mmCIF file with all atom_site columns, C-alpha atoms in Angstrom:
data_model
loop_
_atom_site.group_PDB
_atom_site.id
_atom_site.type_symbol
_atom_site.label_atom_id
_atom_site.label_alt_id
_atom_site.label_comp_id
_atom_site.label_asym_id
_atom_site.label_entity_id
_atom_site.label_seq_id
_atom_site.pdbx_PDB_ins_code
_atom_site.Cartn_x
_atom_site.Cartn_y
_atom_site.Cartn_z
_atom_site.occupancy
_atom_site.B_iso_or_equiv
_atom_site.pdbx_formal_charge
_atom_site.auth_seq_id
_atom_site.auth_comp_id
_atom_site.auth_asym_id
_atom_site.auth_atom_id
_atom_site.pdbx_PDB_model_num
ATOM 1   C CA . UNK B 1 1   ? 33.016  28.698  -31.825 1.00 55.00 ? 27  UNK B CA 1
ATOM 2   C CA . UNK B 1 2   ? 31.163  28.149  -28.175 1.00 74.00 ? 28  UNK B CA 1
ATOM 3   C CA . UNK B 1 3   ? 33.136  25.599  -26.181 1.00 92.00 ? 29  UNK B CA 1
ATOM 4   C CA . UNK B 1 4   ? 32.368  21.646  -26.140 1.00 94.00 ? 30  UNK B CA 1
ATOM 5   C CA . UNK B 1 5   ? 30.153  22.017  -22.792 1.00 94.00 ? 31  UNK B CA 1
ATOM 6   C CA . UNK B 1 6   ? 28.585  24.664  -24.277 1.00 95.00 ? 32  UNK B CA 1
ATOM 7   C CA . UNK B 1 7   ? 27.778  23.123  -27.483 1.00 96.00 ? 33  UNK B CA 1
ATOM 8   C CA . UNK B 1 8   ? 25.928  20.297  -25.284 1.00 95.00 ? 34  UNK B CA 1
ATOM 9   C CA . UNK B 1 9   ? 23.574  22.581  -23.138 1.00 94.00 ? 35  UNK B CA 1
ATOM 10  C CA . UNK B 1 10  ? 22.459  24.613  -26.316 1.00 95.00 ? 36  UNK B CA 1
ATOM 11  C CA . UNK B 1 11  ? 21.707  20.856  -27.777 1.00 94.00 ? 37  UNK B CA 1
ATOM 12  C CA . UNK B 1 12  ? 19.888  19.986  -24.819 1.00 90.00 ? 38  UNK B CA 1
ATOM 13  C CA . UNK B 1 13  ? 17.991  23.471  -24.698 1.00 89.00 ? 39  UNK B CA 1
ATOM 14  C CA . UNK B 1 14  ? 17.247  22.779  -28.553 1.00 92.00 ? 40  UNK B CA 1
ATOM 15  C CA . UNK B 1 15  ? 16.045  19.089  -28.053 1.00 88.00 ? 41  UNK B CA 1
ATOM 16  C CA . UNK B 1 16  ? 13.900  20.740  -25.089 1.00 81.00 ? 42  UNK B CA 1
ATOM 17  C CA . UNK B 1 17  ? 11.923  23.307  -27.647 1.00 83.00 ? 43  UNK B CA 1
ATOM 18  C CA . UNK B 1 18  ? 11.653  20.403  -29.592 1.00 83.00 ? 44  UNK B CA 1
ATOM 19  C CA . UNK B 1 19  ? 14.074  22.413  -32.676 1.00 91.00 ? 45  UNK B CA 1
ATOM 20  C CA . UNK B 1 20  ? 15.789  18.681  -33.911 1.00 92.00 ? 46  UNK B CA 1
ATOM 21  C CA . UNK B 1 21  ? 17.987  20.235  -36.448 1.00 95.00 ? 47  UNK B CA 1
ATOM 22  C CA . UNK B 1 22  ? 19.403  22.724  -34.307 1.00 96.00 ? 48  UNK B CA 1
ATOM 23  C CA . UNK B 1 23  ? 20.250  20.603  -31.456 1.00 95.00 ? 49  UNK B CA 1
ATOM 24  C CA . UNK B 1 24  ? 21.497  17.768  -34.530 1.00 96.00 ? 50  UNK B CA 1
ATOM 25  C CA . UNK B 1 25  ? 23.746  20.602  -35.243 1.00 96.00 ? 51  UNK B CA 1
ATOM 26  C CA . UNK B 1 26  ? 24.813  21.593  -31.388 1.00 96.00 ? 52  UNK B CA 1
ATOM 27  C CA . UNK B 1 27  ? 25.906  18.083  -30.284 1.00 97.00 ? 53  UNK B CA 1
ATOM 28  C CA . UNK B 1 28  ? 27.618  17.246  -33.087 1.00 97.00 ? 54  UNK B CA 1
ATOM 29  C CA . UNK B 1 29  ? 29.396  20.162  -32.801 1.00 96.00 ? 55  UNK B CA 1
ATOM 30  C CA . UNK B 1 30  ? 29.902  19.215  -28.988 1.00 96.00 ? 56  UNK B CA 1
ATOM 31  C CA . UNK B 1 31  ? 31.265  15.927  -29.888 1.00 97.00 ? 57  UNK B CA 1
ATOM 32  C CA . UNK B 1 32  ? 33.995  17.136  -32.479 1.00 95.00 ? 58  UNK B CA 1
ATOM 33  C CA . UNK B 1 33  ? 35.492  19.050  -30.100 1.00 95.00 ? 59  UNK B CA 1
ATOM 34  C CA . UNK B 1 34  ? 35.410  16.416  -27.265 1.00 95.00 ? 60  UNK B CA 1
ATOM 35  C CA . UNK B 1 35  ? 34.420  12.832  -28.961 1.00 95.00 ? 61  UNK B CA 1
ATOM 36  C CA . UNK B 1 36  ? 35.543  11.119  -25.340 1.00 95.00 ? 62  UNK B CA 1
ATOM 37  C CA . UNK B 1 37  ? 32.600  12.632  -23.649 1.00 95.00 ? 63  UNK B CA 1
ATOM 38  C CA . UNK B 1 38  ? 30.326  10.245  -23.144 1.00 96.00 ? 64  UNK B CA 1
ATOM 39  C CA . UNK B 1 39  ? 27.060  12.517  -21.793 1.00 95.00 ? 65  UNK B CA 1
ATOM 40  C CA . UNK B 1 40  ? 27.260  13.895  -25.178 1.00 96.00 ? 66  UNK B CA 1
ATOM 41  C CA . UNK B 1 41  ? 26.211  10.598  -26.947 1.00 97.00 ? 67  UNK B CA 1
ATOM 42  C CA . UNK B 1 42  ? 23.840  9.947   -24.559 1.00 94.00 ? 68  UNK B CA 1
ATOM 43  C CA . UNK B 1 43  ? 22.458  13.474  -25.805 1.00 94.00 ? 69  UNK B CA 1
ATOM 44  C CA . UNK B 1 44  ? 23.080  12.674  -29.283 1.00 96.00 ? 70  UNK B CA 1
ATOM 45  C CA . UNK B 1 45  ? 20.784  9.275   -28.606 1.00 94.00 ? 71  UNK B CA 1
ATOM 46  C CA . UNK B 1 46  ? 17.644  11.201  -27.474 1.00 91.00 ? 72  UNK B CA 1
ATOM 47  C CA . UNK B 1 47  ? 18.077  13.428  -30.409 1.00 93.00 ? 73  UNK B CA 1
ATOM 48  C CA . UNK B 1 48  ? 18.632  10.308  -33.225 1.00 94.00 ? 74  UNK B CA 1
ATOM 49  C CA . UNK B 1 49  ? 15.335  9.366   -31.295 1.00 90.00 ? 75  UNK B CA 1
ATOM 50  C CA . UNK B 1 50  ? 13.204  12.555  -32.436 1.00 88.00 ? 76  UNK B CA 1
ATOM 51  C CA . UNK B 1 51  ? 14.337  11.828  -35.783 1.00 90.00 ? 77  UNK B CA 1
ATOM 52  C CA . UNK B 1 52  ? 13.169  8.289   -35.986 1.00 90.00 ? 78  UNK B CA 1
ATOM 53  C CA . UNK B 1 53  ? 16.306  7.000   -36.274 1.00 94.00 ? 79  UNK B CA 1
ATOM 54  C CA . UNK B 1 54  ? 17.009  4.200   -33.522 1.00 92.00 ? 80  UNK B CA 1
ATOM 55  C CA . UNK B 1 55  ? 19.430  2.143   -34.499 1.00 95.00 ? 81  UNK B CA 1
ATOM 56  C CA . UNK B 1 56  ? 21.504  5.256   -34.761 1.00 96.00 ? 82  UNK B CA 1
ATOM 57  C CA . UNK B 1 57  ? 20.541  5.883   -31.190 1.00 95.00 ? 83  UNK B CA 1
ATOM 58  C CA . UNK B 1 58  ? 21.771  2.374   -30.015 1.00 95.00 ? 84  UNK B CA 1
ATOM 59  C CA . UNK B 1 59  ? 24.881  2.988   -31.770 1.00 96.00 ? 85  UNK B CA 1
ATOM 60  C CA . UNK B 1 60  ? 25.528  6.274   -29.901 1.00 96.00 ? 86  UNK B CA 1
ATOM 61  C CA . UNK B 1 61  ? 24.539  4.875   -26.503 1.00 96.00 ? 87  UNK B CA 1
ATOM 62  C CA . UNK B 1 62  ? 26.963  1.758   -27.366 1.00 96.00 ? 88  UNK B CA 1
ATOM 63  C CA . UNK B 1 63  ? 29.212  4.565   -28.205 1.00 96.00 ? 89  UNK B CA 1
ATOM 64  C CA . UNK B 1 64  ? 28.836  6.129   -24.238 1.00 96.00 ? 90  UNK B CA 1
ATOM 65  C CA . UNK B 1 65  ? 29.357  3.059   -22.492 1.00 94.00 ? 91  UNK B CA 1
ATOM 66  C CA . UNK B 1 66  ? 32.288  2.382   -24.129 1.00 95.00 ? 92  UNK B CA 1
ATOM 67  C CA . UNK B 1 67  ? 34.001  6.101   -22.929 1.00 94.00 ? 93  UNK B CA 1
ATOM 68  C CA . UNK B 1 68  ? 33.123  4.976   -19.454 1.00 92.00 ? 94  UNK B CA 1
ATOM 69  C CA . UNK B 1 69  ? 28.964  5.701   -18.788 1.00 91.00 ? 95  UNK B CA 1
ATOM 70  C CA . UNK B 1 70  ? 27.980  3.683   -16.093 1.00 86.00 ? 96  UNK B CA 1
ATOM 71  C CA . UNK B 1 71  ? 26.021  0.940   -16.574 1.00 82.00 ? 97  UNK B CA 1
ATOM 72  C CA . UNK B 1 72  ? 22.859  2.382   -14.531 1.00 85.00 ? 98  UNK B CA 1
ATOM 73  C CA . UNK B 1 73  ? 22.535  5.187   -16.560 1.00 84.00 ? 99  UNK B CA 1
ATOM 74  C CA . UNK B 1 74  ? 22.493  4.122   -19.665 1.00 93.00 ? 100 UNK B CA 1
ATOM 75  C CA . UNK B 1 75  ? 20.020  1.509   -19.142 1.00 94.00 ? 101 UNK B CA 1
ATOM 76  C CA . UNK B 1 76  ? 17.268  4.515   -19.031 1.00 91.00 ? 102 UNK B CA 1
ATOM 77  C CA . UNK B 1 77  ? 18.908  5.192   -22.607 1.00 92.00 ? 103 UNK B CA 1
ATOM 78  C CA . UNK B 1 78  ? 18.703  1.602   -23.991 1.00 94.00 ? 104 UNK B CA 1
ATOM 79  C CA . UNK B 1 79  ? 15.219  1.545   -22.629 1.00 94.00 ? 105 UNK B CA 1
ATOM 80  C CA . UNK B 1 80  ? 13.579  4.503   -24.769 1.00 91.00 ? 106 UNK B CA 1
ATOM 81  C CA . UNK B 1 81  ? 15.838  3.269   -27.677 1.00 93.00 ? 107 UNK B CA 1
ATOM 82  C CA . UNK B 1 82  ? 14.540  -0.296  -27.468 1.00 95.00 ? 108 UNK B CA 1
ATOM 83  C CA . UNK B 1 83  ? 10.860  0.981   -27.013 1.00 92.00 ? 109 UNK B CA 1
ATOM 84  C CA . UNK B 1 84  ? 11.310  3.177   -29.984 1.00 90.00 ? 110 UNK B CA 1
ATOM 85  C CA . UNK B 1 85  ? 11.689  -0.316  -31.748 1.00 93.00 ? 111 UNK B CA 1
ATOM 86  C CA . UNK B 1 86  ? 9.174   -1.742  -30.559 1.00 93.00 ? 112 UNK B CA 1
ATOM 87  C CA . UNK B 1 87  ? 11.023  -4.417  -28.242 1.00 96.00 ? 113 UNK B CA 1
ATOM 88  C CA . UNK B 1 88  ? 8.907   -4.211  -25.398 1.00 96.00 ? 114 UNK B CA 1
ATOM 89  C CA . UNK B 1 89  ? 10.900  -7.286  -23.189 1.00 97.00 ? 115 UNK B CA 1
ATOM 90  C CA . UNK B 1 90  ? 14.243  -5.699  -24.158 1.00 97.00 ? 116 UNK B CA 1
ATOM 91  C CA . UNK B 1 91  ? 12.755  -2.229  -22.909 1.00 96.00 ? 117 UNK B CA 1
ATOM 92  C CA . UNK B 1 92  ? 10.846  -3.607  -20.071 1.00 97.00 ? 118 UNK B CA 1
ATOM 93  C CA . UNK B 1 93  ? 14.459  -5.217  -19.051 1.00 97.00 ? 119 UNK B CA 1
ATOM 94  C CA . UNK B 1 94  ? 16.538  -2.215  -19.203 1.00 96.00 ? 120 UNK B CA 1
ATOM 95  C CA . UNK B 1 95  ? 13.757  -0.005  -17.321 1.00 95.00 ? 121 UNK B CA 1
ATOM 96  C CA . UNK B 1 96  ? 13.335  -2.507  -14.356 1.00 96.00 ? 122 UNK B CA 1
ATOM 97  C CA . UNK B 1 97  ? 17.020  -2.356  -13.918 1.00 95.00 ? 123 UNK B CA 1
ATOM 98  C CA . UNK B 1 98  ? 17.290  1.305   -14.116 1.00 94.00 ? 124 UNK B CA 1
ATOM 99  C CA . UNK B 1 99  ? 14.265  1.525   -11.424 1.00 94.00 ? 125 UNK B CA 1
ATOM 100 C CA . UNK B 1 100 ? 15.914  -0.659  -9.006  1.00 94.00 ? 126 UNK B CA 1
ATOM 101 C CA . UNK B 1 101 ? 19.137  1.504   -8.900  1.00 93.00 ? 127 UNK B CA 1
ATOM 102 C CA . UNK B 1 102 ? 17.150  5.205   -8.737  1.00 92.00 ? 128 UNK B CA 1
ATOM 103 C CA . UNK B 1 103 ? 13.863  3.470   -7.418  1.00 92.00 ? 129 UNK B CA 1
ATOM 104 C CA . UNK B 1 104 ? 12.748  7.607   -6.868  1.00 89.00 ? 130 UNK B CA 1
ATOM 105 C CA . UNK B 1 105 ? 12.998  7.996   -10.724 1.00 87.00 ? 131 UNK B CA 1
ATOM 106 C CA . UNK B 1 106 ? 9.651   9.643   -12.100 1.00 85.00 ? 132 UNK B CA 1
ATOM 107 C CA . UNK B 1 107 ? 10.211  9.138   -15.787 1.00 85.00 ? 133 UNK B CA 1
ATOM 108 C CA . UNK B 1 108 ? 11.527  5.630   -15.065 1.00 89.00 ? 134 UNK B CA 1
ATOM 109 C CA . UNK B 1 109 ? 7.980   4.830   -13.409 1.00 90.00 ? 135 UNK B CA 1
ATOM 110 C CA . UNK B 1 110 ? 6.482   6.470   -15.857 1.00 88.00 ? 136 UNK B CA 1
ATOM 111 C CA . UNK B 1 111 ? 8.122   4.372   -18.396 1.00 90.00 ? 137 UNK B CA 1
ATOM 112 C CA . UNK B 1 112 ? 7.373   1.155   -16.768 1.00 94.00 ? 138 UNK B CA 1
ATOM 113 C CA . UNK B 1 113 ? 3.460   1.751   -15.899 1.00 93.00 ? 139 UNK B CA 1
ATOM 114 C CA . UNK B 1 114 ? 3.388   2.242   -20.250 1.00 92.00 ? 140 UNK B CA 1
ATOM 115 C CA . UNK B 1 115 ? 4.691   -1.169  -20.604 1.00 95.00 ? 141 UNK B CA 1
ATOM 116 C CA . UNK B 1 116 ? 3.389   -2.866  -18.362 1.00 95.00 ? 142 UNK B CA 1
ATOM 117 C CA . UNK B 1 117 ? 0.075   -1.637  -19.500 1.00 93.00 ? 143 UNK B CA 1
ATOM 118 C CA . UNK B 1 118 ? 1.493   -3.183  -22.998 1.00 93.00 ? 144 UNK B CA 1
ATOM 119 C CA . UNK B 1 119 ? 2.689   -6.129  -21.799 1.00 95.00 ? 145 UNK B CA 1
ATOM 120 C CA . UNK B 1 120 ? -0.566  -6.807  -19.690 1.00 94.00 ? 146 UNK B CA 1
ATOM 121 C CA . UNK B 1 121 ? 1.130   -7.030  -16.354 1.00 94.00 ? 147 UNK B CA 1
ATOM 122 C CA . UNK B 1 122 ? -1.592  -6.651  -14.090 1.00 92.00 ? 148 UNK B CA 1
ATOM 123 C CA . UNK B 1 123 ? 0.200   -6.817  -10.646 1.00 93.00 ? 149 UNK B CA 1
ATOM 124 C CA . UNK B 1 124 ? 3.190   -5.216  -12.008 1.00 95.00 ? 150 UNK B CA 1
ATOM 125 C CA . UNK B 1 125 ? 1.137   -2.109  -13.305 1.00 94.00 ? 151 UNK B CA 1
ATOM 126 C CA . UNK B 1 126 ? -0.798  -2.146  -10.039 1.00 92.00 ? 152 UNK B CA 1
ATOM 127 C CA . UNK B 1 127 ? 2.314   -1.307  -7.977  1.00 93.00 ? 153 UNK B CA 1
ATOM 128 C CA . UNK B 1 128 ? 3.890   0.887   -10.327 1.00 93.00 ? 154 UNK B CA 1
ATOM 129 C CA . UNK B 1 129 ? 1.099   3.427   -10.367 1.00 91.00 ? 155 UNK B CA 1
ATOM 130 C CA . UNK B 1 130 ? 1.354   3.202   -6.582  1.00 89.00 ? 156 UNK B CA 1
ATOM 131 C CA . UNK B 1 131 ? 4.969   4.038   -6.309  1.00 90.00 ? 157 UNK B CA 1
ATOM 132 C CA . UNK B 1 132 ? 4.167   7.046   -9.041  1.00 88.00 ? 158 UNK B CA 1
ATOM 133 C CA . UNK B 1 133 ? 1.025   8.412   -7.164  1.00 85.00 ? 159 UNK B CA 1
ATOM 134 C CA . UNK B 1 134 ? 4.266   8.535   -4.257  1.00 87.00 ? 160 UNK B CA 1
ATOM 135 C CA . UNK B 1 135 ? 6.569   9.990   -6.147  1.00 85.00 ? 161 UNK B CA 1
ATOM 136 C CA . UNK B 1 136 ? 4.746   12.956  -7.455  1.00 81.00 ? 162 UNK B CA 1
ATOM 137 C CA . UNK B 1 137 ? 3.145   13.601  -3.887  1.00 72.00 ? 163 UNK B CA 1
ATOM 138 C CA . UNK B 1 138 ? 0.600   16.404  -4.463  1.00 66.00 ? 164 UNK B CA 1
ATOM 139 C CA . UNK B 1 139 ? 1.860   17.411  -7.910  1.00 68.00 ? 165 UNK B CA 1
ATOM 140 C CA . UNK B 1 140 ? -0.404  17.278  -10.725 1.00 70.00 ? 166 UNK B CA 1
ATOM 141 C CA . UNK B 1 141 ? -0.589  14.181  -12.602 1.00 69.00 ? 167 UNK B CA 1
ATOM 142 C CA . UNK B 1 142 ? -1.012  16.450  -15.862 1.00 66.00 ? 168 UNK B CA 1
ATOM 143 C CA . UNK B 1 143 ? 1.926   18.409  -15.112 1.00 71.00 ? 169 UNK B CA 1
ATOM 144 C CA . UNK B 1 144 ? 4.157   15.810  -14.177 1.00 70.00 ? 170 UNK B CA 1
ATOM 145 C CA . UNK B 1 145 ? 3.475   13.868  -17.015 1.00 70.00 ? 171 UNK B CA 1
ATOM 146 C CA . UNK B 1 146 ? 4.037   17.127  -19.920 1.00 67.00 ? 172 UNK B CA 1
ATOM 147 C CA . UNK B 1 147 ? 7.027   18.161  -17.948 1.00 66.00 ? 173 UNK B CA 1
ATOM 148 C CA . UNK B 1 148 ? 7.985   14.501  -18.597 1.00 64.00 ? 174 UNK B CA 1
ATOM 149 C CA . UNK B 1 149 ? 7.768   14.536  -22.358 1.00 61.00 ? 175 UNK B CA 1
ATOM 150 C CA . UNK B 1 150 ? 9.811   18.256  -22.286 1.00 60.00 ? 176 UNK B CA 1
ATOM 151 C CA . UNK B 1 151 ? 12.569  17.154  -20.400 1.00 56.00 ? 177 UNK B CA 1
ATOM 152 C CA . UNK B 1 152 ? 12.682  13.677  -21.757 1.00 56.00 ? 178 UNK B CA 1
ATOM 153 C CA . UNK B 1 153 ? 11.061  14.381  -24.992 1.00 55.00 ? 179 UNK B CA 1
ATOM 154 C CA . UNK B 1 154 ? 10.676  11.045  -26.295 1.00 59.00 ? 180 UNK B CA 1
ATOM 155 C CA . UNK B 1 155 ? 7.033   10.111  -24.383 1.00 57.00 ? 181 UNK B CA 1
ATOM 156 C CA . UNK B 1 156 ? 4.674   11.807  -27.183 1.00 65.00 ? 182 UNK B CA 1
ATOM 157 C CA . UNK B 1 157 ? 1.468   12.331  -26.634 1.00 65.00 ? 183 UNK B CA 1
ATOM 158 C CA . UNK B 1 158 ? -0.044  9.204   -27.506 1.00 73.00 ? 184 UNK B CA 1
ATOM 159 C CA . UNK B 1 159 ? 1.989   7.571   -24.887 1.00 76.00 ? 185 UNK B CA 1
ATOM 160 C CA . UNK B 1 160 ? 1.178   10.317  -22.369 1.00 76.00 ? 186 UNK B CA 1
ATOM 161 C CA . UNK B 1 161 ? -2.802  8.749   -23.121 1.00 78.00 ? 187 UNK B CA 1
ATOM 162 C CA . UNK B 1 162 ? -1.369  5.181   -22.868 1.00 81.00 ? 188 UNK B CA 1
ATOM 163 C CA . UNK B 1 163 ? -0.161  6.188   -19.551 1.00 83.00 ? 189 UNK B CA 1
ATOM 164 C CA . UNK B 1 164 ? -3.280  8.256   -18.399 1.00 82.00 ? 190 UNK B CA 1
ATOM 165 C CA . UNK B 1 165 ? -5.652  5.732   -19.470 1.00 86.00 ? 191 UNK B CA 1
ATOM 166 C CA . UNK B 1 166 ? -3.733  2.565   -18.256 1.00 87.00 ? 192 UNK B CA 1
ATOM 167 C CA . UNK B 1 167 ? -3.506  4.972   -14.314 1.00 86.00 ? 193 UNK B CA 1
ATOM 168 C CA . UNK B 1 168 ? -7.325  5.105   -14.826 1.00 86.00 ? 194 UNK B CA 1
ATOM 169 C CA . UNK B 1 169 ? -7.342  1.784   -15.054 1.00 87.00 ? 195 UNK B CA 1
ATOM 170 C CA . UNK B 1 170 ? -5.631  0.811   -12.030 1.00 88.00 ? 196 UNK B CA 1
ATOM 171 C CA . UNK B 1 171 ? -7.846  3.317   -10.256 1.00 84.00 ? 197 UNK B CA 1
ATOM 172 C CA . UNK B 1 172 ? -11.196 1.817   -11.530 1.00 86.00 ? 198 UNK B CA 1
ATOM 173 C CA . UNK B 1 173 ? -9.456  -1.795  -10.110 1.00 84.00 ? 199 UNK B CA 1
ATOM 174 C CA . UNK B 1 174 ? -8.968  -0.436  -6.780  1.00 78.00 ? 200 UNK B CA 1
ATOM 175 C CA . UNK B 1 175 ? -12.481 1.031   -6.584  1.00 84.00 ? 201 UNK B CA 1
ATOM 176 C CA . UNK B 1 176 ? -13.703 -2.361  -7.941  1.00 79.00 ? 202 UNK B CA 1
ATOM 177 C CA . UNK B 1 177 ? -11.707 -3.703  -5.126  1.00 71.00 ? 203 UNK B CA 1
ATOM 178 C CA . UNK B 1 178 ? -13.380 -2.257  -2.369  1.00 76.00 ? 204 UNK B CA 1
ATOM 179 C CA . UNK B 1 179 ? -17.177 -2.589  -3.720  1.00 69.00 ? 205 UNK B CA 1
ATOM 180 C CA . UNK B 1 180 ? -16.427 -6.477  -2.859  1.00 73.00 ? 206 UNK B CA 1
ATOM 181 C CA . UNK B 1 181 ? -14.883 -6.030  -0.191  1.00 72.00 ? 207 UNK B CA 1
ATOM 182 C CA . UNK B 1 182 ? -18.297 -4.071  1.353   1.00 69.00 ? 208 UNK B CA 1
ATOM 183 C CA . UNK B 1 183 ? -20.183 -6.948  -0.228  1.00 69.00 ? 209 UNK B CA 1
ATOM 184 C CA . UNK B 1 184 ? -18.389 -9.637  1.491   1.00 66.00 ? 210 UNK B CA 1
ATOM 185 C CA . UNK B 1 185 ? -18.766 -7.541  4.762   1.00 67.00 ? 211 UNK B CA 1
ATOM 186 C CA . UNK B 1 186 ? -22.431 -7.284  4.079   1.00 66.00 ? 212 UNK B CA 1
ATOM 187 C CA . UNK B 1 187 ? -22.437 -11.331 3.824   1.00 70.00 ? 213 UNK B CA 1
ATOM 188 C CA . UNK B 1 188 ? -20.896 -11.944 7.025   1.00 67.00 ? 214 UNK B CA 1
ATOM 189 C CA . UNK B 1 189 ? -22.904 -13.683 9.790   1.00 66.00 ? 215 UNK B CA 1
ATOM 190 C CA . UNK B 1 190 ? -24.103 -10.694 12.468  1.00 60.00 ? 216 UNK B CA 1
ATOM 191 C CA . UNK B 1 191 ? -23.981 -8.265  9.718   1.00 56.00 ? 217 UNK B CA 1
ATOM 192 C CA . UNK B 1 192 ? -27.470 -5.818  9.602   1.00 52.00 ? 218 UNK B CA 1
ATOM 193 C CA . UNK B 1 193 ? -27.023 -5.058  5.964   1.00 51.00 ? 219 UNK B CA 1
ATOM 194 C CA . UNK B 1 194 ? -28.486 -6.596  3.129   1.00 48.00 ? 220 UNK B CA 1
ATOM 195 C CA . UNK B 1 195 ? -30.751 -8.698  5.669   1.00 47.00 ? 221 UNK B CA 1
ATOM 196 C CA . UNK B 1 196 ? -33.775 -6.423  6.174   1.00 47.00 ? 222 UNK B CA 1
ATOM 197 C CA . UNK B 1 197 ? -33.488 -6.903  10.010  1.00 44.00 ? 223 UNK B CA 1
ATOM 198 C CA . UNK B 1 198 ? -31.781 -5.195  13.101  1.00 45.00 ? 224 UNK B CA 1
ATOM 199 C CA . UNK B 1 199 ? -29.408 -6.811  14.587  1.00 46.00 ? 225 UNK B CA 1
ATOM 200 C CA . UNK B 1 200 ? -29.788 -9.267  17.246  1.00 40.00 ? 226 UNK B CA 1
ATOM 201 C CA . UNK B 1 201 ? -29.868 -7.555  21.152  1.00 40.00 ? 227 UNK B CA 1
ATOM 202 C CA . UNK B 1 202 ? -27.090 -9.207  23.364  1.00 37.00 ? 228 UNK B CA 1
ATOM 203 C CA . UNK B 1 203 ? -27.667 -10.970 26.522  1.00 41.00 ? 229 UNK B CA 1
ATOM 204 C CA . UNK B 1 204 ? -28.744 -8.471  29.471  1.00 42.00 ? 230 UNK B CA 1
ATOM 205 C CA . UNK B 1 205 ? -29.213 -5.301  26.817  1.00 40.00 ? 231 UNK B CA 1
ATOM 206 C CA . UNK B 1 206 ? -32.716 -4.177  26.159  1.00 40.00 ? 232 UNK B CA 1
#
């Protein structure tokens, strides 16, 4: 028998390669032999995800605050759980909270530019693909996003287009953006374009 710790990397490694039984198998092995560790329910949550099983999920995650997980962290738990359900607010809530305590968290913008996208928060969505375009710096948007759904594994790749298409989005607003502002600088008095004449020589010039 491999030791608790143990037990709880090969789940993660399993849960990684996307091999659900076999990491069912590895953290519940990890738990009997240490049921006060609270990581390993967190673990056990993401897994009881992949299997459709939610409520299960919030059970475990109720589970790991109990043993002593900080509040913080398992907000980013409650948050895929509760957009597993469906509960958009209740996900939305947990996510914003998380953000605001590890503000540099990729996967935590990630998961808030999806619902706000759902939830048809404009501004909200606006600034969250800003602080995302920051965080990933010159990384791929493609990469970031796939390495997302390994590590995480619960963004599928539906949600990956949700995402992609609602950062397009935000993109075509900002171009959208600027073609009025050039057309209100056209419309300005003293402006040349759009009039069909040169502008007007000052005083003294030729």
């Amino acid at each position: 028998p491999h030791h608790p710790p143990t037990y709880h990397v090969m789940a993660k490694i399993m849960l990684y390669q996307d091999r659900i039984a076999e990491a069912q198998h590895d953290i519940n092995q990890a738990i009997m032999g240490c049921r006060d560790c609270w990581e390993f329910h967190l673990t056990h949550s993401l897994i009881l995800l992949k299997t459709g099983d939610a409520d299960g999920a919030l059970n475990a995650i109720d589970r790991a605050s109990r043993l002593g997980a900080g509040d913080n962290r398992v907000d980013y738990f409650k948050g895929e759980a509760l957009r597993f359900k469906n509960d958009l607010p209740g996900a939305l809530l947990h996510f914003e909270r998380y953000q605001t305590v590890f503000p540099d968290s990729v996967t935590g913008a990630i998961a808030l530019i999806e619902l706000y996208d759902l939830l048809d928060r404009r501004k909200a969505l606006e600034n969250g693909v800003k602080q995302l375009i920051r965080l990933i710096d010159e990384d791929r948007l493609d990469d970031v996003l796939l390495k997302y759904h390994r590590e995480a594994n619960t963004l599928d790749y539906s949600r990956i287009k949700t995402v992609v298409q609602a950062i397009k989005r935000v993109l075509r607003w900002q171009i959208e953006d600027l073609d009025q502002l050039a057309v209100h600088a056209d419309q300005e008095p003293g402006s040349s374009k759009g009039t069909g004449r040169a502008p007007a020589h000052l005083p003294g010039r030729p």
